[in-house]
XYZ file of C-alpha atoms in Angstrom:
746
model
C -1.476 -49.430 19.920
C -4.218 -46.832 20.510
C -6.375 -48.100 17.655
C -5.945 -51.715 18.804
C -7.560 -50.854 22.116
C -10.066 -48.231 20.973
C -10.710 -49.428 17.368
C -11.103 -45.862 16.025
C -8.391 -43.184 15.464
C -7.468 -40.793 18.253
C -8.724 -37.802 16.242
C -12.186 -39.349 15.969
C -12.407 -39.089 19.750
C -10.973 -35.522 19.795
C -13.377 -34.162 17.215
C -16.410 -36.426 17.699
C -19.460 -36.102 19.945
C -20.415 -38.831 22.453
C -24.041 -40.060 22.446
C -26.272 -43.096 23.121
C -27.843 -44.740 20.051
C -30.575 -46.491 22.035
C -34.004 -44.880 22.106
C -34.323 -45.616 25.792
C -34.397 -42.505 28.006
C -31.225 -41.405 29.771
C -33.214 -40.865 32.949
C -33.991 -44.575 33.071
C -30.261 -45.360 32.770
C -29.441 -43.111 35.694
C -32.267 -44.657 37.749
C -31.048 -48.199 37.057
C -27.446 -47.258 37.963
C -28.641 -45.791 41.258
C -30.803 -48.855 41.897
C -27.846 -51.169 41.178
C -25.715 -49.158 43.587
C -28.432 -49.476 46.244
C -28.667 -53.262 45.773
C -24.889 -53.588 46.103
C -24.891 -51.424 49.221
C -27.716 -53.436 50.784
C -26.002 -56.770 50.104
C -22.767 -55.518 51.660
C -24.537 -53.957 54.629
C -25.830 -57.423 55.570
C -22.165 -58.494 55.906
C -21.079 -55.377 57.790
C -19.322 -57.491 60.384
C -16.428 -57.805 57.927
C -15.718 -54.054 58.315
C -15.953 -51.203 55.808
C -12.251 -51.391 55.019
C -12.956 -54.631 53.165
C -16.504 -53.929 51.994
C -16.010 -50.437 50.462
C -13.508 -51.444 47.681
C -15.652 -54.450 46.755
C -18.766 -52.270 46.645
C -17.103 -49.723 44.356
C -15.902 -52.387 41.924
C -19.305 -54.119 41.819
C -21.111 -50.780 41.242
C -18.752 -49.762 38.443
C -19.183 -53.156 36.764
C -22.987 -52.936 36.840
C -22.929 -49.271 35.701
C -20.677 -50.109 32.732
C -22.890 -53.048 31.689
C -25.997 -50.839 31.862
C -24.270 -48.126 29.758
C -23.378 -50.718 27.127
C -27.051 -51.711 26.918
C -27.823 -48.124 25.917
C -25.373 -48.562 22.981
C -22.793 -45.740 23.304
C -21.628 -44.260 19.999
C -19.351 -41.505 18.675
C -20.753 -39.111 16.059
C -17.961 -37.768 13.842
C -17.598 -35.822 10.627
C -14.919 -37.125 8.289
C -13.952 -36.280 4.734
C -14.984 -38.762 2.101
C -12.109 -40.836 0.826
C -10.794 -39.881 -2.634
C -13.433 -37.163 -3.084
C -11.399 -34.234 -1.697
C -8.186 -32.471 -2.586
C -5.360 -31.693 -0.190
C -2.746 -29.059 -1.060
C 0.831 -29.492 0.170
C 2.852 -26.243 -0.108
C 6.599 -26.545 0.502
C 8.779 -23.509 1.195
C 11.616 -23.586 -1.345
C 13.270 -20.296 -0.394
C 16.989 -19.966 0.286
C 16.555 -20.066 4.074
C 15.313 -23.666 3.699
C 18.797 -24.589 2.442
C 20.088 -24.216 6.010
C 20.062 -27.296 8.196
C 21.936 -29.528 10.586
C 23.742 -32.859 10.320
C 24.453 -32.353 6.636
C 20.772 -32.214 5.664
C 18.923 -29.061 4.657
C 15.424 -28.248 5.858
C 14.093 -28.812 2.356
C 15.715 -32.244 2.283
C 14.120 -33.022 5.662
C 10.688 -32.232 4.207
C 11.291 -34.353 1.118
C 12.535 -37.275 3.211
C 9.569 -37.067 5.597
C 7.017 -36.950 2.778
C 8.612 -39.751 0.803
C 8.920 -41.945 3.891
C 5.297 -43.055 3.710
C 3.571 -39.784 4.667
C 2.635 -38.851 1.122
C 1.365 -42.353 0.360
C -0.868 -42.347 3.462
C -2.328 -38.962 2.495
C -2.998 -40.163 -1.063
C -5.177 -42.996 0.300
C -7.686 -40.371 1.448
C -7.040 -37.300 -0.713
C -6.078 -36.239 -4.176
C -2.812 -34.568 -3.152
C -1.582 -31.493 -5.067
C 2.025 -30.362 -4.560
C 3.304 -26.772 -4.693
C 6.726 -25.223 -4.230
C 6.967 -21.535 -3.376
C 9.440 -18.757 -2.689
C 8.927 -15.378 -4.399
C 6.530 -17.205 -6.759
C 4.408 -20.357 -6.408
C 4.817 -23.310 -8.775
C 2.611 -26.452 -9.070
C 4.697 -29.650 -8.910
C 4.152 -33.089 -10.372
C 6.655 -34.675 -7.985
C 8.882 -33.559 -5.145
C 11.884 -34.018 -7.442
C 10.609 -31.080 -9.520
C 11.143 -28.610 -6.636
C 12.413 -25.230 -7.990
C 15.884 -23.947 -7.006
C 16.145 -21.891 -3.788
C 14.283 -18.585 -4.157
C 15.465 -15.184 -3.012
C 12.327 -14.327 -1.022
C 9.607 -15.971 1.111
C 6.069 -14.858 0.281
C 3.815 -17.097 2.365
C 0.714 -14.937 1.982
C 0.936 -14.938 -1.818
C 1.566 -18.703 -1.841
C -1.481 -19.528 0.300
C -3.674 -17.171 -1.700
C -2.615 -18.745 -5.005
C -3.044 -22.294 -3.679
C -6.557 -21.528 -2.438
C -7.513 -19.803 -5.675
C -6.152 -22.634 -7.824
C -8.570 -25.072 -6.206
C -11.434 -23.371 -8.010
C -14.627 -25.360 -7.507
C -12.780 -28.524 -6.419
C -13.427 -29.536 -2.781
C -10.313 -28.612 -0.804
C -10.116 -30.254 2.615
C -7.008 -28.420 3.778
C -3.539 -27.046 3.098
C -0.335 -28.361 4.649
C 2.335 -25.656 4.774
C 5.948 -26.753 5.284
C 8.067 -23.697 6.151
C 10.407 -22.076 8.652
C 8.054 -19.078 8.688
C 10.755 -16.588 7.660
C 8.297 -14.379 5.747
C 10.139 -11.396 4.247
C 7.872 -10.392 1.372
C 5.363 -8.394 3.468
C 2.498 -10.596 2.237
C 0.910 -11.516 5.573
C -0.850 -8.330 6.597
C -3.995 -8.454 8.708
C -6.097 -7.941 5.582
C -4.380 -10.758 3.706
C -4.738 -13.157 6.657
C -8.436 -12.330 6.896
C -8.811 -12.982 3.160
C -7.061 -16.362 3.470
C -9.264 -17.319 6.438
C -12.404 -16.356 4.487
C -11.926 -19.393 2.188
C -12.849 -21.604 5.141
C -10.000 -24.021 4.449
C -7.800 -24.987 7.418
C -4.067 -24.434 6.963
C -1.956 -26.917 8.900
C 1.553 -25.525 9.394
C 4.624 -27.698 9.876
C 7.608 -25.868 11.394
C 11.157 -26.437 10.129
C 14.437 -25.443 11.712
C 15.455 -24.519 15.280
C 13.682 -21.693 17.072
C 17.101 -20.331 18.096
C 20.159 -20.626 15.864
C 23.219 -21.410 17.977
C 26.621 -19.738 17.560
C 25.292 -17.028 15.282
C 25.397 -13.231 15.275
C 22.861 -11.274 13.255
C 22.331 -7.585 12.639
C 18.594 -7.873 13.138
C 17.847 -4.145 12.936
C 19.675 -1.047 11.724
C 17.685 2.182 11.671
C 19.156 5.465 10.484
C 17.596 8.576 9.028
C 17.436 8.655 5.240
C 18.995 12.114 5.183
C 21.111 14.242 7.501
C 22.684 17.706 7.373
C 26.351 17.949 6.464
C 28.648 17.872 9.461
C 25.906 16.691 11.825
C 25.620 13.484 13.815
C 23.557 10.506 12.629
C 21.713 8.542 15.294
C 21.820 4.803 14.457
C 19.563 2.402 16.361
C 20.942 -1.152 16.172
C 19.589 -4.521 17.268
C 21.854 -7.580 17.451
C 20.423 -11.093 17.695
C 22.810 -13.500 19.359
C 22.914 -17.008 20.759
C 26.059 -18.466 22.289
C 28.062 -15.211 22.286
C 28.863 -12.811 25.130
C 30.432 -9.972 23.171
C 30.747 -8.659 19.639
C 32.620 -6.007 17.702
C 30.725 -3.700 15.357
C 32.430 -1.767 12.587
C 30.814 0.901 10.413
C 32.194 1.741 6.962
C 31.317 4.555 4.604
C 31.920 2.495 1.490
C 35.535 1.403 2.196
C 36.392 3.965 4.877
C 36.086 2.917 8.526
C 34.111 5.595 10.384
C 33.359 3.863 13.713
C 34.164 0.724 15.703
C 32.708 -0.402 18.992
C 33.005 -3.398 21.303
C 29.586 -4.509 22.555
C 28.793 -6.577 25.608
C 25.828 -8.781 24.711
C 23.034 -9.362 27.193
C 23.111 -12.928 28.556
C 19.455 -12.752 29.669
C 17.973 -11.846 26.268
C 18.066 -13.030 22.681
C 18.752 -9.518 21.345
C 20.847 -6.556 22.447
C 19.827 -2.997 21.503
C 22.225 -0.075 21.277
C 22.477 3.444 19.913
C 25.464 4.667 17.935
C 26.347 8.224 16.901
C 27.979 8.517 13.488
C 29.331 11.533 11.634
C 27.203 12.505 8.650
C 30.275 13.740 6.792
C 30.368 15.878 3.693
C 27.484 16.521 1.307
C 26.755 13.589 -0.966
C 25.453 10.041 -0.860
C 26.875 7.800 1.843
C 26.580 4.014 1.826
C 26.996 3.074 5.465
C 27.897 -0.578 5.920
C 27.419 -2.029 9.411
C 29.472 -5.192 9.976
C 29.763 -7.575 12.939
C 32.981 -9.534 13.253
C 32.050 -13.241 12.817
C 32.286 -15.775 15.614
C 34.695 -18.684 15.382
C 33.031 -21.316 13.220
C 30.002 -19.148 12.389
C 28.360 -20.650 9.314
C 26.151 -17.752 8.204
C 28.130 -14.524 7.954
C 25.862 -12.814 5.420
C 23.536 -11.736 8.230
C 26.468 -10.025 9.975
C 26.253 -7.079 7.593
C 23.648 -4.498 6.569
C 23.911 -1.423 4.365
C 22.002 1.831 4.697
C 21.974 4.846 2.394
C 22.118 8.364 3.845
C 21.658 11.404 1.634
C 23.536 14.468 2.893
C 22.270 17.497 0.949
C 24.606 20.306 0.036
C 22.013 22.995 0.826
C 22.260 24.579 4.278
C 19.283 24.666 6.613
C 18.058 28.217 7.233
C 17.058 29.453 10.694
C 15.547 32.858 11.483
C 16.513 34.148 14.935
C 14.596 37.126 16.342
C 15.848 38.875 19.514
C 14.269 41.840 21.274
C 17.449 43.024 22.980
C 21.221 42.456 22.789
C 22.084 39.831 25.415
C 24.820 37.333 26.196
C 22.683 34.284 25.447
C 22.264 35.499 21.853
C 26.015 36.014 21.446
C 26.984 32.577 22.742
C 24.229 30.830 20.775
C 25.468 32.322 17.507
C 29.073 31.538 18.393
C 28.169 27.870 19.036
C 26.847 27.344 15.488
C 28.808 29.854 13.424
C 31.185 27.168 12.130
C 28.462 24.617 11.357
C 28.477 24.329 7.556
C 25.012 22.766 7.489
C 23.291 25.638 9.310
C 22.739 29.274 8.448
C 21.356 31.443 11.234
C 19.980 34.732 9.924
C 19.227 36.987 12.905
C 17.646 40.325 13.657
C 18.295 41.990 17.032
C 16.333 45.036 18.063
C 18.816 47.605 19.270
C 16.411 50.553 19.556
C 12.614 50.709 19.187
C 12.897 51.386 15.444
C 16.225 49.811 14.574
C 17.341 46.203 14.016
C 20.796 44.712 13.663
C 21.088 41.926 11.086
C 23.578 39.070 10.981
C 24.002 36.023 8.753
C 21.906 37.357 5.856
C 22.626 36.230 2.289
C 21.544 39.394 0.472
C 21.246 43.105 1.354
C 17.455 42.841 1.071
C 17.043 39.882 3.423
C 15.181 40.916 6.606
C 15.683 44.575 5.729
C 12.193 45.344 7.056
C 12.538 43.170 10.166
C 10.346 40.138 10.744
C 8.944 38.904 7.385
C 5.404 39.819 6.387
C 5.384 37.813 3.161
C 4.628 34.053 3.398
C 7.172 33.199 0.727
C 9.937 34.976 2.658
C 9.074 33.451 6.038
C 8.451 29.979 4.604
C 11.894 30.084 3.026
C 13.346 29.331 6.468
C 13.262 25.900 8.083
C 13.002 27.046 11.706
C 12.373 30.213 13.719
C 13.872 31.108 17.107
C 12.129 33.811 19.163
C 14.131 35.149 22.082
C 13.340 37.952 24.487
C 10.877 39.573 22.107
C 7.385 40.686 23.129
C 4.392 39.558 21.100
C 3.294 43.140 20.555
C 6.348 43.641 18.334
C 4.604 41.691 15.550
C 1.448 42.600 13.671
C -1.633 40.369 13.597
C -0.800 39.212 10.062
C 2.721 38.237 11.137
C 1.321 36.245 14.068
C -0.981 34.391 11.682
C 1.957 33.612 9.373
C 4.022 32.379 12.306
C 1.294 29.898 13.257
C 0.981 28.773 9.616
C 4.758 28.373 9.504
C 4.363 25.510 11.986
C 0.998 24.142 10.925
C 1.120 24.337 7.129
C 4.748 24.862 6.167
C 5.976 22.177 8.608
C 8.681 24.284 10.216
C 9.680 24.419 13.877
C 9.585 27.350 16.311
C 11.853 27.550 19.373
C 10.771 29.989 22.095
C 13.474 31.170 24.535
C 13.023 32.593 28.012
C 13.836 36.233 28.688
C 12.574 39.512 30.131
C 10.189 39.811 27.173
C 9.914 36.144 26.285
C 7.018 33.695 26.590
C 4.332 34.894 29.063
C 6.486 37.836 30.121
C 6.192 39.053 26.534
C 2.461 38.421 26.196
C 2.785 35.382 23.941
C -0.051 33.601 25.758
C -2.484 35.782 23.743
C -0.781 35.241 20.358
C -1.905 32.777 17.687
C 1.328 30.842 18.166
C 0.323 29.944 21.744
C -2.038 27.319 20.346
C 0.936 25.402 18.915
C 3.179 25.537 22.004
C 3.679 22.469 24.271
C 2.745 24.467 27.390
C -0.318 26.454 28.418
C 1.230 29.857 29.012
C -0.132 31.762 32.004
C -0.770 35.497 32.277
C 1.992 38.004 32.944
C 3.477 37.824 36.421
C 6.510 39.681 37.826
C 8.013 36.436 39.142
C 7.887 34.498 35.885
C 11.433 35.191 34.698
C 13.680 35.725 37.693
C 17.246 35.090 38.791
C 17.175 31.723 40.563
C 19.735 28.945 40.360
C 18.726 25.556 38.992
C 20.523 22.449 37.831
C 19.602 21.099 34.376
C 18.687 17.401 34.607
C 17.869 14.816 31.975
C 14.415 13.263 31.953
C 13.615 9.732 30.799
C 12.783 11.072 27.329
C 15.848 13.287 27.323
C 18.097 10.287 27.942
C 16.808 8.747 24.704
C 16.808 11.928 22.605
C 19.799 12.979 20.457
C 19.300 16.649 21.385
C 20.855 16.560 24.902
C 23.277 13.730 24.100
C 26.702 14.935 25.235
C 28.149 11.403 25.261
C 27.135 8.237 23.403
C 27.358 6.222 26.630
C 24.066 6.780 28.533
C 25.749 6.714 31.948
C 28.502 9.102 30.918
C 25.902 11.368 29.321
C 23.967 11.495 32.596
C 27.146 12.274 34.523
C 28.082 15.073 32.146
C 24.732 16.773 32.678
C 25.131 16.484 36.439
C 28.567 18.106 36.187
C 27.396 21.149 34.203
C 27.308 24.486 36.084
C 23.862 25.433 37.406
C 21.725 27.854 35.438
C 21.306 31.406 36.711
C 17.641 31.751 35.744
C 14.646 29.865 34.422
C 11.085 30.834 33.634
C 7.768 29.386 34.845
C 5.986 27.845 31.883
C 2.577 26.811 33.131
C 0.681 23.556 32.603
C 2.002 21.025 30.077
C -0.255 20.049 27.204
C -1.132 16.364 26.603
C 1.319 15.963 23.724
C 4.245 17.686 25.425
C 7.565 15.855 25.828
C 9.979 17.140 28.499
C 13.652 16.563 27.655
C 15.247 18.665 30.417
C 14.131 19.801 33.850
C 15.476 22.549 36.103
C 15.992 21.448 39.698
C 15.927 24.448 42.051
C 14.816 25.511 45.504
C 11.154 25.203 44.518
C 11.552 21.693 43.127
C 11.683 20.528 39.541
C 10.254 22.515 36.636
C 10.179 21.839 32.860
C 13.184 23.366 31.121
C 13.199 22.042 27.526
C 9.807 20.938 26.174
C 8.536 20.180 22.680
C 5.551 18.759 20.814
C 4.331 18.079 17.289
C 1.745 20.435 15.847
C 0.301 20.102 12.372
C 3.142 19.377 9.973
C 5.741 20.971 12.254
C 6.770 21.237 15.893
C 7.326 23.800 18.626
C 9.979 23.921 21.358
C 10.325 25.945 24.553
C 13.626 26.476 26.404
C 12.831 28.148 29.727
C 16.229 29.713 30.482
C 18.501 32.457 29.211
C 21.690 31.334 30.942
C 23.028 28.317 29.047
C 26.070 30.515 28.441
C 27.215 29.385 31.907
C 27.952 25.975 30.411
C 30.577 27.752 28.318
C 31.858 30.386 30.722
C 32.283 28.166 33.801
C 33.707 25.080 32.111
C 37.240 24.489 30.771
C 37.908 26.179 27.449
C 38.173 22.864 25.630
C 34.798 21.600 26.891
C 32.300 21.447 24.028
C 29.101 20.781 26.015
C 27.529 24.176 25.243
C 28.371 24.083 21.543
C 27.277 20.454 21.208
C 23.921 21.079 22.876
C 23.062 24.072 20.712
C 24.212 22.481 17.453
C 22.138 19.379 18.160
C 19.121 21.441 19.174
C 19.266 23.643 16.065
C 19.762 20.628 13.804
C 16.737 19.000 15.417
C 14.431 21.974 14.907
C 15.542 22.612 11.332
C 16.080 19.140 9.853
C 12.442 18.015 9.961
C 11.059 20.872 7.869
C 10.099 19.573 4.411
C 11.235 21.260 1.229
C 8.746 22.550 -1.339
C 9.607 19.686 -3.674
C 10.519 16.309 -2.210
C 10.786 12.747 -3.475
C 11.303 9.667 -1.345
C 11.092 5.902 -1.555
C 9.362 3.643 0.945
C 12.868 2.854 2.194
C 16.442 3.487 1.096
C 17.499 -0.172 0.707
C 15.578 -2.865 -1.213
C 16.818 -6.372 -0.549
C 15.858 -9.003 -3.127
C 12.955 -6.852 -4.299
C 12.993 -5.045 -7.620
C 9.800 -3.004 -7.208
C 10.655 0.477 -5.918
C 7.724 2.689 -4.938
C 8.296 6.440 -4.883
C 6.200 9.308 -3.616
C 6.730 12.991 -4.342
C 5.196 16.164 -2.974
C 5.048 19.466 -4.876
C 4.128 22.823 -3.305
C 4.414 26.460 -4.314
C 6.242 29.246 -2.449
C 3.333 29.586 -0.009
C 3.425 25.799 0.492
C 0.055 25.340 -1.158
C -0.175 21.965 -2.950
C 0.219 21.925 -6.746
C -1.889 19.088 -8.122
C -1.593 19.737 -11.866
C 2.195 19.713 -12.198
C 4.181 17.632 -14.674
C 6.487 15.505 -12.552
C 9.238 13.537 -14.289
C 11.874 11.181 -12.912
C 15.360 10.756 -14.301
C 16.611 7.390 -13.019
C 20.301 6.541 -13.235
C 21.078 2.928 -12.218
C 24.614 2.045 -11.260
C 24.874 -0.767 -13.826
C 22.148 -0.171 -16.442
C 21.306 2.635 -18.837
C 19.436 5.646 -17.399
C 15.745 6.029 -18.148
C 12.876 8.448 -17.588
C 9.484 7.905 -16.011
C 6.511 10.165 -15.319
C 4.895 10.279 -11.887
C 1.112 10.182 -11.575
C -1.010 12.463 -9.334
C -2.528 10.845 -6.270
C -5.980 12.021 -7.365
C -6.701 13.724 -4.028
C -5.545 17.240 -4.990
C -2.971 17.171 -2.205
C 0.132 17.815 -4.300
C 1.286 14.196 -4.048
C 2.534 12.070 -6.922
C 3.468 8.389 -7.087
C 5.498 6.100 -9.308
C 6.666 2.480 -9.310
C 10.080 1.662 -10.757
C 11.325 -1.695 -11.957
C 14.853 -1.832 -10.535
C 16.021 -4.906 -12.396
C 19.706 -4.851 -11.490
C 21.449 -4.530 -8.150
C 23.342 -1.390 -7.244
C 22.790 2.258 -6.305
C 20.058 4.197 -8.122
C 20.183 7.975 -8.386
C 16.670 9.380 -8.843
C 16.185 13.026 -9.769
C 12.678 14.423 -9.801
C 11.758 17.612 -11.682
C 8.370 19.314 -11.298
C 6.968 21.861 -13.742
C 3.742 23.849 -13.554
C 2.918 25.082 -17.017
C 6.100 26.571 -18.474
C 7.597 27.277 -15.063
C 9.880 24.894 -13.212
C 8.699 24.538 -9.618
C 11.774 22.733 -8.365
C 13.735 19.512 -8.281
C 14.817 16.959 -5.730
C 17.220 14.014 -5.638
C 17.118 10.764 -3.714
C 19.036 7.491 -3.815
C 18.001 3.887 -3.243
C 20.139 0.769 -3.077
C 19.183 -2.605 -4.577
C 20.773 -5.764 -3.156
C 20.318 -9.377 -4.271
C 20.907 -12.602 -2.358
C 20.564 -11.031 1.077
C 17.060 -11.219 2.579
C 16.865 -15.004 2.924
C 19.994 -15.129 5.068
C 18.446 -13.066 7.858
C 16.071 -14.431 10.514
C 16.789 -18.022 9.463
C 15.391 -19.452 12.696
C 11.917 -21.015 12.850
C 9.220 -18.354 13.327
C 6.862 -20.565 15.269
C 4.643 -17.690 16.429
C 3.827 -16.780 12.830
C 3.136 -20.386 11.832
C 0.871 -20.892 14.844
C -0.980 -17.683 14.034
C -1.646 -18.776 10.452
C -2.978 -22.112 11.715
C -5.148 -20.553 14.424
C -6.690 -17.940 12.131
C -7.623 -20.506 9.478
C -8.810 -23.254 11.817
C -5.787 -25.492 11.329
C -3.080 -26.639 13.698
C 0.676 -26.190 14.096
C 2.795 -29.374 13.972
C 6.477 -30.048 14.544
C 8.039 -32.122 11.772
C 8.462 -35.082 14.123
C 4.659 -35.358 14.529
C 3.792 -35.911 10.869
C 2.254 -39.302 11.589
C -0.164 -37.754 14.057
C -1.007 -35.002 11.570
C -1.866 -37.558 8.866
C -4.400 -39.113 11.225
C -5.920 -35.740 12.146
C -6.429 -34.169 8.715
C -9.266 -36.514 7.544
C -11.401 -35.092 10.342
C -11.357 -31.659 8.757
C -14.570 -29.646 8.509
C -13.757 -28.458 4.988
C -14.400 -30.220 1.676
C -16.949 -32.983 1.199
C -17.564 -34.607 4.573
C -19.820 -37.408 5.764
C -21.301 -38.031 9.180
C -20.335 -41.349 10.741
C -21.673 -43.135 13.810
C -19.015 -45.265 15.454
C -20.054 -47.984 17.952
C -18.241 -47.924 21.271
C -19.833 -50.936 23.021
C -17.628 -53.462 21.261
C -14.253 -51.801 21.832
C -11.502 -54.129 23.097
C -10.810 -51.681 25.897
C -14.404 -52.096 27.136
C -14.041 -55.849 27.606
C -10.646 -55.353 29.211
C -12.187 -52.942 31.718
C -15.045 -55.369 32.461
C -12.549 -58.135 33.049
C -10.342 -55.873 35.180
C -13.247 -54.864 37.430
C -14.301 -58.456 38.063
C -10.717 -59.631 38.397
C -9.998 -56.843 40.870
C -12.913 -57.905 43.082
C -11.776 -61.561 42.926
C -8.194 -60.625 43.890
C -9.410 -58.607 46.877
C -11.544 -61.498 48.118
C -8.633 -63.884 47.587
C -6.278 -61.683 49.569
C -8.662 -61.356 52.496
C -9.579 -65.053 52.409
C -13.252 -64.235 52.051
C -14.394 -65.769 48.760
């Protein structure tokens, strides 16, 4: 209908430029239109007795008629650029991944594409272009016909597909690419760099979206984040995201292989597409744990594969070592040790100064450990994962020991926890020590009122509510209530100004207002913590005997400060679970006893797949003399892979490390099966194309010939002879005649 009235396609008007082909000046046209308007006004003014209510409409119609006739004399045209027929190629790339097998009304998305193309769309495109067909999933395949479409693939790699299609054109003029897909990219091939590279070809990519933007009556475990390793007997913090549509509640179960370890009923948010929650899980005994998170399916739910995700958690058998230094026997020390004595994943070796020249040791492994007090040798100090300094003045350590303590945080990657006390923090002169640079607070000078007896209630901050350290209950509201119900502290110490990177987890609320109580920050490879009280023992003494708040807090705090310290020899994969991807990238780090990088080591991997024969592979140095080594494994079969890394320097073995990764097949394409319209629109916008719904294919076919890519020609389209022009002329004159007829003034 549009072309019958306007002769030319709609997209010629959208992309073209209006102009007058006549050589006559535009100023003359404007002058003549104004003169015609003046003549009309003068003629009507002579008949002003009829009244302006009748004369004004007639004057407007007569002026418009004369103006249109004058414009036609100047020969209006439309200048457009259009591809030359049959001299350009057009690539059609069809997503053939497994997610395209989903659909409604008994027809898959891939079948919808085939039906739409074969229903005249392909034939119309072939009148203008030499059409080249491609099917893609994890690889891209040229097709002779749509019937040759490959079977559903296990991965969607849109970036690789577009790159290959653009490269395959070679020197042939390519006017554009039509991409049919649901946009469920899961191959990590659309980074910013790859998108910029695709856009640099100057070829517009027109994207056609398939599938609904929200899948009804479906539950999906969109996100499950857990740490790759955890100490034995500790608690694992799992961050979970559930995508839902048409459900108000769900039940989540967590299995360690076949053993149920947790179950929780979840109320889903009606005002959002996803619900986020945190779940505390027991790490269990030392070993490798395959944690399987499963949502109970809805009634009639068609896709239940996306209700389950598996994560691998390595629980090492080695205990984390913590050095605790106290300057005086005190109750806080006693209750701290008692809280963690039964924790099999922690070993607290402590030295308590009982007299100026005598120390009392506890928790040591050998008679020689800490026999001379605080370590002076880097290898001995760096053998611990964390250091706690209680009521101990800075003058009790030598300058070399202060330097080692700072390097323990910065270079070794350990954590230091400073406790309040009569000789702790500023009261002990630590503001002048090298370690002060790493602390999250700017310690002030010594003052007699810094550490005093003053009551204060410990309160959670916004960051504390999200941290696993002060989590006494998995329910955020119950956790907040438990902190409010704890007995008040008997003392707390003034800390001074917070540094920019400081994070406050707890505050003390007393007579003088709120003050930071538990603060931490990253520094170098490690972290430092400050706890500005020496009376947490009240949480034990003034609560019922079966209350575990004090023990839970200290266990979680000590696990937090010790679990992040890296070992001398470590090996890790990019992630612990690889879904429908057989390339496993590993990175190792090798350091000596002083945690100096070893860049000339021989690093070998012993890989034991669950289903295939074991094999060996050598890791290669990073080339940056930083003690890092890399390797890429071909994990051909699904299952659990045990990877043991051994590092040798010359004839001496530096150390070994073990990690595990899990390979799954037939999983990735069943997650996020909705249409990712934002991604498809972004691809089109970056490349100069346009996003189209499948129902608008006919409009797209008319728009693509007006592409700026390929071999184009400039066309000048006349507008004076359009049917709509003559209809408008007739309508203007007919309108004037009808008005005169109505008023009886012909």
